[in-house]
Coordinates of C-alpha atoms in Angstrom, one line a residue:
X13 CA 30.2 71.6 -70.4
X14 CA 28.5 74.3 -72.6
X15 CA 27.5 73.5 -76.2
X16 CA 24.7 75.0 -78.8
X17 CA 23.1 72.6 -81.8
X18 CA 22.1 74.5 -84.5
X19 CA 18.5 74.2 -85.9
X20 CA 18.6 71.8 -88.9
X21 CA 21.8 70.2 -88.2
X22 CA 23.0 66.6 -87.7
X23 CA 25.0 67.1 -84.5
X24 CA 27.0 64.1 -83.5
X25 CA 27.1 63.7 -79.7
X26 CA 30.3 61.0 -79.2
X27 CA 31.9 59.7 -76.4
X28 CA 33.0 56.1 -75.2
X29 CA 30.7 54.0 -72.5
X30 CA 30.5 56.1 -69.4
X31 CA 31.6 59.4 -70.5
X32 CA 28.1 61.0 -70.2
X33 CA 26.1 61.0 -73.2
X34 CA 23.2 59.1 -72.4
X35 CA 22.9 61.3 -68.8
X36 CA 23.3 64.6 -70.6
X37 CA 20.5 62.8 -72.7
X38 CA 18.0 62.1 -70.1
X39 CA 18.7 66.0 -68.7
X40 CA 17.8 67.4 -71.9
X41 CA 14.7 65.2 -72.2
X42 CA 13.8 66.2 -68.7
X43 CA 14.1 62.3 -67.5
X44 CA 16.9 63.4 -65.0
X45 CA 17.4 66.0 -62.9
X46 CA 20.4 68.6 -63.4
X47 CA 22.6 69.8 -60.6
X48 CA 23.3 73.0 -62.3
X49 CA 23.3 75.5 -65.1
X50 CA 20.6 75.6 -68.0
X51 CA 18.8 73.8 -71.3
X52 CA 17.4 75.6 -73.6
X53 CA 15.8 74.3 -76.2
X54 CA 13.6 76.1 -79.0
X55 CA 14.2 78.8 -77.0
X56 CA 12.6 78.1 -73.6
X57 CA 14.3 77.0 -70.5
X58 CA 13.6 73.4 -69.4
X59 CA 12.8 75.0 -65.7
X60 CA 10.2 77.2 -67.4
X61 CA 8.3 74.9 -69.3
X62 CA 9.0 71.1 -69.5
X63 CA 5.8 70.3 -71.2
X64 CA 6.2 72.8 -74.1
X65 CA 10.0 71.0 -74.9
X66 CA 8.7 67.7 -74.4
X67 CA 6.8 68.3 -77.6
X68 CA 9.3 69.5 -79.5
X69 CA 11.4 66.3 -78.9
X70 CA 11.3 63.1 -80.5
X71 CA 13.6 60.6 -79.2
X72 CA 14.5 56.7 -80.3
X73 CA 16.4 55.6 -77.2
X74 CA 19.1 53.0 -77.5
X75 CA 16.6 50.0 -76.4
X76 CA 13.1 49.9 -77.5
X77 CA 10.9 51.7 -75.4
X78 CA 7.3 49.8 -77.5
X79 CA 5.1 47.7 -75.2
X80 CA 6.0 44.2 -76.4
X81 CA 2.0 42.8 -76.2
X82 CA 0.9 45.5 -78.2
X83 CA 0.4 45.3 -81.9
X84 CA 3.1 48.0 -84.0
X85 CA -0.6 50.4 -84.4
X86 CA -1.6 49.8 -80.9
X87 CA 1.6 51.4 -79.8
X88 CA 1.9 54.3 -82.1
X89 CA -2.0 54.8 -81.3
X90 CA -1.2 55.1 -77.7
X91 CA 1.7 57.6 -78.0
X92 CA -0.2 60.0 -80.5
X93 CA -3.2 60.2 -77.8
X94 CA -0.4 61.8 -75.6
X95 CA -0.1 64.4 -77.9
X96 CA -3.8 65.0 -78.2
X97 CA -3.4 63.0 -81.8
X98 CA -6.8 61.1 -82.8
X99 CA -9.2 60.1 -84.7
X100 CA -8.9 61.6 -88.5
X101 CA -5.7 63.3 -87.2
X102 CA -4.3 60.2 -86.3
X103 CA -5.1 58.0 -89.0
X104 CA -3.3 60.8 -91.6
X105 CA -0.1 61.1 -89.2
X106 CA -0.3 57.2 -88.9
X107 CA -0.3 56.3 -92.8
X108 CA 2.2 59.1 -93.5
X109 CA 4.9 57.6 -90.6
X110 CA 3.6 54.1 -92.4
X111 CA 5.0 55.1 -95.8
X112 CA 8.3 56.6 -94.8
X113 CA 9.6 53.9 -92.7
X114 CA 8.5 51.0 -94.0
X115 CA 5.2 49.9 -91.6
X116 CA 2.6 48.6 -93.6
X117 CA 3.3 44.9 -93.5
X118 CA 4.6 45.1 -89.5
X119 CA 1.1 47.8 -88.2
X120 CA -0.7 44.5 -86.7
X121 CA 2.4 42.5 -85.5
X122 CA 3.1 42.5 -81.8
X123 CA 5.9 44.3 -81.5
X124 CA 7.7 41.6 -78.9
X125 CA 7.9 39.5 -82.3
X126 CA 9.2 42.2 -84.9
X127 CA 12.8 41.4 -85.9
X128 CA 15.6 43.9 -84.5
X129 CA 15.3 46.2 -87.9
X130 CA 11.7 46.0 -87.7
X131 CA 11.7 47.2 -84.1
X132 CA 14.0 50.1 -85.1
X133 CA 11.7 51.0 -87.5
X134 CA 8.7 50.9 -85.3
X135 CA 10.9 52.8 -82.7
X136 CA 11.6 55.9 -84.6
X137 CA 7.7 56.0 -85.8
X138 CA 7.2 56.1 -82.2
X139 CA 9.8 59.2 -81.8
X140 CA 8.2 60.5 -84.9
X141 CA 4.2 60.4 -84.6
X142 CA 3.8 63.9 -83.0
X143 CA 6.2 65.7 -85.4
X144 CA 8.7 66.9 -83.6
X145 CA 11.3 69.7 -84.4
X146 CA 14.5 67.9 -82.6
X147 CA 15.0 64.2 -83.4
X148 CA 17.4 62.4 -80.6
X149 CA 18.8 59.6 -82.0
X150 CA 20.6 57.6 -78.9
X151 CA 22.7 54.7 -81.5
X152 CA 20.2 54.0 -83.5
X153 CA 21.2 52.0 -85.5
X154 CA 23.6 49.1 -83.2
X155 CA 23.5 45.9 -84.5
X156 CA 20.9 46.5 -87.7
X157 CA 22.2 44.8 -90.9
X158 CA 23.4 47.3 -93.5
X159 CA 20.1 47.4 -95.7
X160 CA 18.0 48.4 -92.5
X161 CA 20.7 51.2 -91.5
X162 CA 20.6 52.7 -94.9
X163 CA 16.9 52.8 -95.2
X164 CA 17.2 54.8 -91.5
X165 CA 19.7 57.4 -92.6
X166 CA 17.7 58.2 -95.9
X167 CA 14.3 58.6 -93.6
X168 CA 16.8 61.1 -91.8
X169 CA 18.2 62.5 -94.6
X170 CA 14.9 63.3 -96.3
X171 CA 13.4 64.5 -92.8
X172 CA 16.4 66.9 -92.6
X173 CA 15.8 68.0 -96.1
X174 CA 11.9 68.5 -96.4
X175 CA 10.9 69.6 -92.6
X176 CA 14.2 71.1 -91.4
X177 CA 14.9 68.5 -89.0
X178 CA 17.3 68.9 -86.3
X179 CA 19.0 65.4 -85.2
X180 CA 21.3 65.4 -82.6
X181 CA 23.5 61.7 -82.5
X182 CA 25.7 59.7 -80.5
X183 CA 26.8 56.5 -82.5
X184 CA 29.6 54.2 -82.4
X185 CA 30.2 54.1 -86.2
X186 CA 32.5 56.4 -86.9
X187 CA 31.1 56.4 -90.5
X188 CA 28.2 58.2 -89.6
X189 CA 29.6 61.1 -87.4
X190 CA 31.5 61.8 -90.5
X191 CA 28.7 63.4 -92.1
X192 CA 27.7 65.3 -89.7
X193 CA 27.3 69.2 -89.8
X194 CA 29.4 69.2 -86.2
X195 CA 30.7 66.7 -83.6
X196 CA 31.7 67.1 -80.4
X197 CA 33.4 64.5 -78.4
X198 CA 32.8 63.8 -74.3
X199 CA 35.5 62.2 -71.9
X200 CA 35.0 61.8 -68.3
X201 CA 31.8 64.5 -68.3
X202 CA 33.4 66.9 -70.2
X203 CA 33.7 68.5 -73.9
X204 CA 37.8 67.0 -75.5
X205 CA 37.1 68.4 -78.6
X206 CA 34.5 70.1 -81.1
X207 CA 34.3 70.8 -84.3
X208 CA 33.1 69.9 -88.3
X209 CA 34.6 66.9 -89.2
X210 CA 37.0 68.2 -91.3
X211 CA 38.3 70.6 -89.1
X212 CA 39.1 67.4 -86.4
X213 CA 40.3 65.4 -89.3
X214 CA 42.9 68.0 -90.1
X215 CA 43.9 68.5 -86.5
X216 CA 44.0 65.1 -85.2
X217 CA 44.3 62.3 -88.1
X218 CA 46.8 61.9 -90.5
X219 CA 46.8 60.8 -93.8
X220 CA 47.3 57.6 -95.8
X221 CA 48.7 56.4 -98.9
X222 CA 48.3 53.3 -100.2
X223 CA 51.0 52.6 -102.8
X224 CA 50.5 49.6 -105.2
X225 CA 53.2 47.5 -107.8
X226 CA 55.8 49.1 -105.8
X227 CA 59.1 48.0 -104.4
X228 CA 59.9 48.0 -100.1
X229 CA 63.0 49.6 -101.1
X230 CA 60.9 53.0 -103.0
X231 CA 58.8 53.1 -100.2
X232 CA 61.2 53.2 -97.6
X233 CA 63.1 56.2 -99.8
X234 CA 59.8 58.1 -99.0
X235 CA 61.3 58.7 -95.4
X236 CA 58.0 58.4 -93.8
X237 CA 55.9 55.9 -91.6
X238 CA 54.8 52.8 -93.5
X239 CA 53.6 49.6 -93.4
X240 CA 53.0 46.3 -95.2
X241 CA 49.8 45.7 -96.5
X242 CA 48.7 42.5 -98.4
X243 CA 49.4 43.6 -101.7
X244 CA 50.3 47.2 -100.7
X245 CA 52.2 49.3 -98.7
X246 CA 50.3 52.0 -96.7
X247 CA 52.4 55.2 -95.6
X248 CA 51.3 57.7 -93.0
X249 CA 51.2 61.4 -94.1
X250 CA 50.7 64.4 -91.6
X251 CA 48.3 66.2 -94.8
X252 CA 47.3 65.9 -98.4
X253 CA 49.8 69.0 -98.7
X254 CA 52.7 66.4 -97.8
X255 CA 51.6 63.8 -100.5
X256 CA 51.2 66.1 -103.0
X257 CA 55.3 67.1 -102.3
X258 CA 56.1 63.5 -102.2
X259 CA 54.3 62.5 -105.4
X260 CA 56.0 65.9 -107.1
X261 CA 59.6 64.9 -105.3
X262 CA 59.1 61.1 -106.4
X263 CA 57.2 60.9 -109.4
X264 CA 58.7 56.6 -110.5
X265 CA 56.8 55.9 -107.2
X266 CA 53.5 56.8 -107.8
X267 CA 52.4 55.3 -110.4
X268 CA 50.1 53.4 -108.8
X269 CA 48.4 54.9 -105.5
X270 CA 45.4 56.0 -103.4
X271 CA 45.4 59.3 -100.8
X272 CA 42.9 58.2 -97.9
X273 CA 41.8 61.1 -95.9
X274 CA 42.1 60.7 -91.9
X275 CA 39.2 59.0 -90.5
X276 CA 36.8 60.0 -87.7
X277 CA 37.9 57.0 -86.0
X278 CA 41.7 58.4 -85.8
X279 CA 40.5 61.6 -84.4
X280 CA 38.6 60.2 -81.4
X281 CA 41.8 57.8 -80.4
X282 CA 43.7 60.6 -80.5
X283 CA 41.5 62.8 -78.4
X284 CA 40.5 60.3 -75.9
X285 CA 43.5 57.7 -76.1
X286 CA 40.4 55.0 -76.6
X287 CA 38.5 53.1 -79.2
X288 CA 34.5 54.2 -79.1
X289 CA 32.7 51.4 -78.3
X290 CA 35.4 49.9 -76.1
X291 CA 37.7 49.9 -72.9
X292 CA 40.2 52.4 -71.8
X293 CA 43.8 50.8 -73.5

């Protein structure tokens, strides 16, 4: 597979369990060792100089990577001196990770007893405390309550905004590849499809309408896929063009409805045949 991420863009990296993401990871972070071709990052070739991308990366892995006796300072301490980051320098980076994310209350907690959101937080400090260029975020945000995963995407958000950030994703909400700048989707070690999202919307997902105080028997005039909601019917749409002909065409039936675009989800069940996050069906 071949692919380029774009400096300052959210690039979603998607693919179910097995299909290569977290290996293509660990090759790009210089954890594994490739059989072939090139990375290059910033520039530089990963065989040229490892150390030199190494610092340009910052990466929250899917499990916390914090030493679980060591306070939430203790560890961030420990991975700035890495980077050559102490003493004034330190302090400065350390109080200005503290503020984004969050830290303040959590700095002298061992980090075995933060709670999962707190550990998150704590995580991406980690990823964050040498300022790097390229943020890899491997599902970051699995099994955090809503408030926590909000607060994540808006450190991201502003990071992509202020310092030019470049974050490259894999996720299993759907939700979030959505706003991505591109996604491209692995199966079985190679690239299915790529794309913006709107692009693989329009290809792959249809569109829905939700049709409310209607009759079965209007509906079913429509001549197109439907089903029975609980106080709806939804009908499935190849494009908005075809709504906008059937609302023009049948007027007394849309009086009360909602066009729903295709969804990210519907675009990787039709390139893959499978649910992200789940088993082959």
């Amino acid at each position: 597979m071949s692919f380029c991420v774009k400096e300052g863009e959210l690039f979603a990296f998607l693919g179910v369990n097995g299909a290569g993401k977290s290996t293509s990871i660990n090759i790009i972070c210089g954890q594994l060792k490739k059989d072939g071709g090139s990375v290059r990052i910033c520039g530089t070739s990963i065989d040229e100089d490892a150390d030199f991308i190494k610092r340009k990366l910052g990466v929250v892995f899917q499990s916390s990577v914090l030493d679980k006796d060591l306070t939430v300072r203790e560890n961030l301490e420990n991975r700035a001196c890495l980077y050559g980051i102490i003493g004034e320098e330190f302090k400065s980076r350390l109080k200005e990770v503290s503020a984004l994310l969050e830290l303040d209350d959590i700095m002298k907690r061992p980090a075995g007893k933060l709670s999962g959101g707190q550990r998150r937080r704590a995580d991406i400090a980690r990823a964050l405390i040498h300022k790097p260029e390229i943020l890899i975020l491997d599902e970051p945000t699995t099994g955090l309550d809503p408030q926590t995963r909000r607060m994540l995407w808006n450190v991201v958000s502003g990071l992509r905004k202020n310092d030019g950030m470049t974050v490259f994703l894999t996720t299993h909400y759907m939700e979030e590849a959505a706003d991505a700048d591109y996604v491209l989707i692995l199966d079985h070690g190679k690239i299915a499809v790529e794309g913006t999202p709107l692009e693989l919307k329009n290809k792959y997902a249809d569109d829905y309408i939700n049709l409310y105080n209607v009759s079965e028997e209007k509906v079913k005039a429509l001549g197109v896929p439907y089903e029975r909601l609980h106080d709806a019917f939804r009908a499935r749409v190849k494009n908005t063009s075809v709504a906008t002909d059937l609302i023009l065409r049948y007027p007394e039936v849309f009086t009360d409805f909602e066009i729903i675009k295709g969804k990210m989800d519907d675009v990787f069940l039709a390139v893959t045949g499978k649910e992200l996050g789940g088993d082959n069906k």
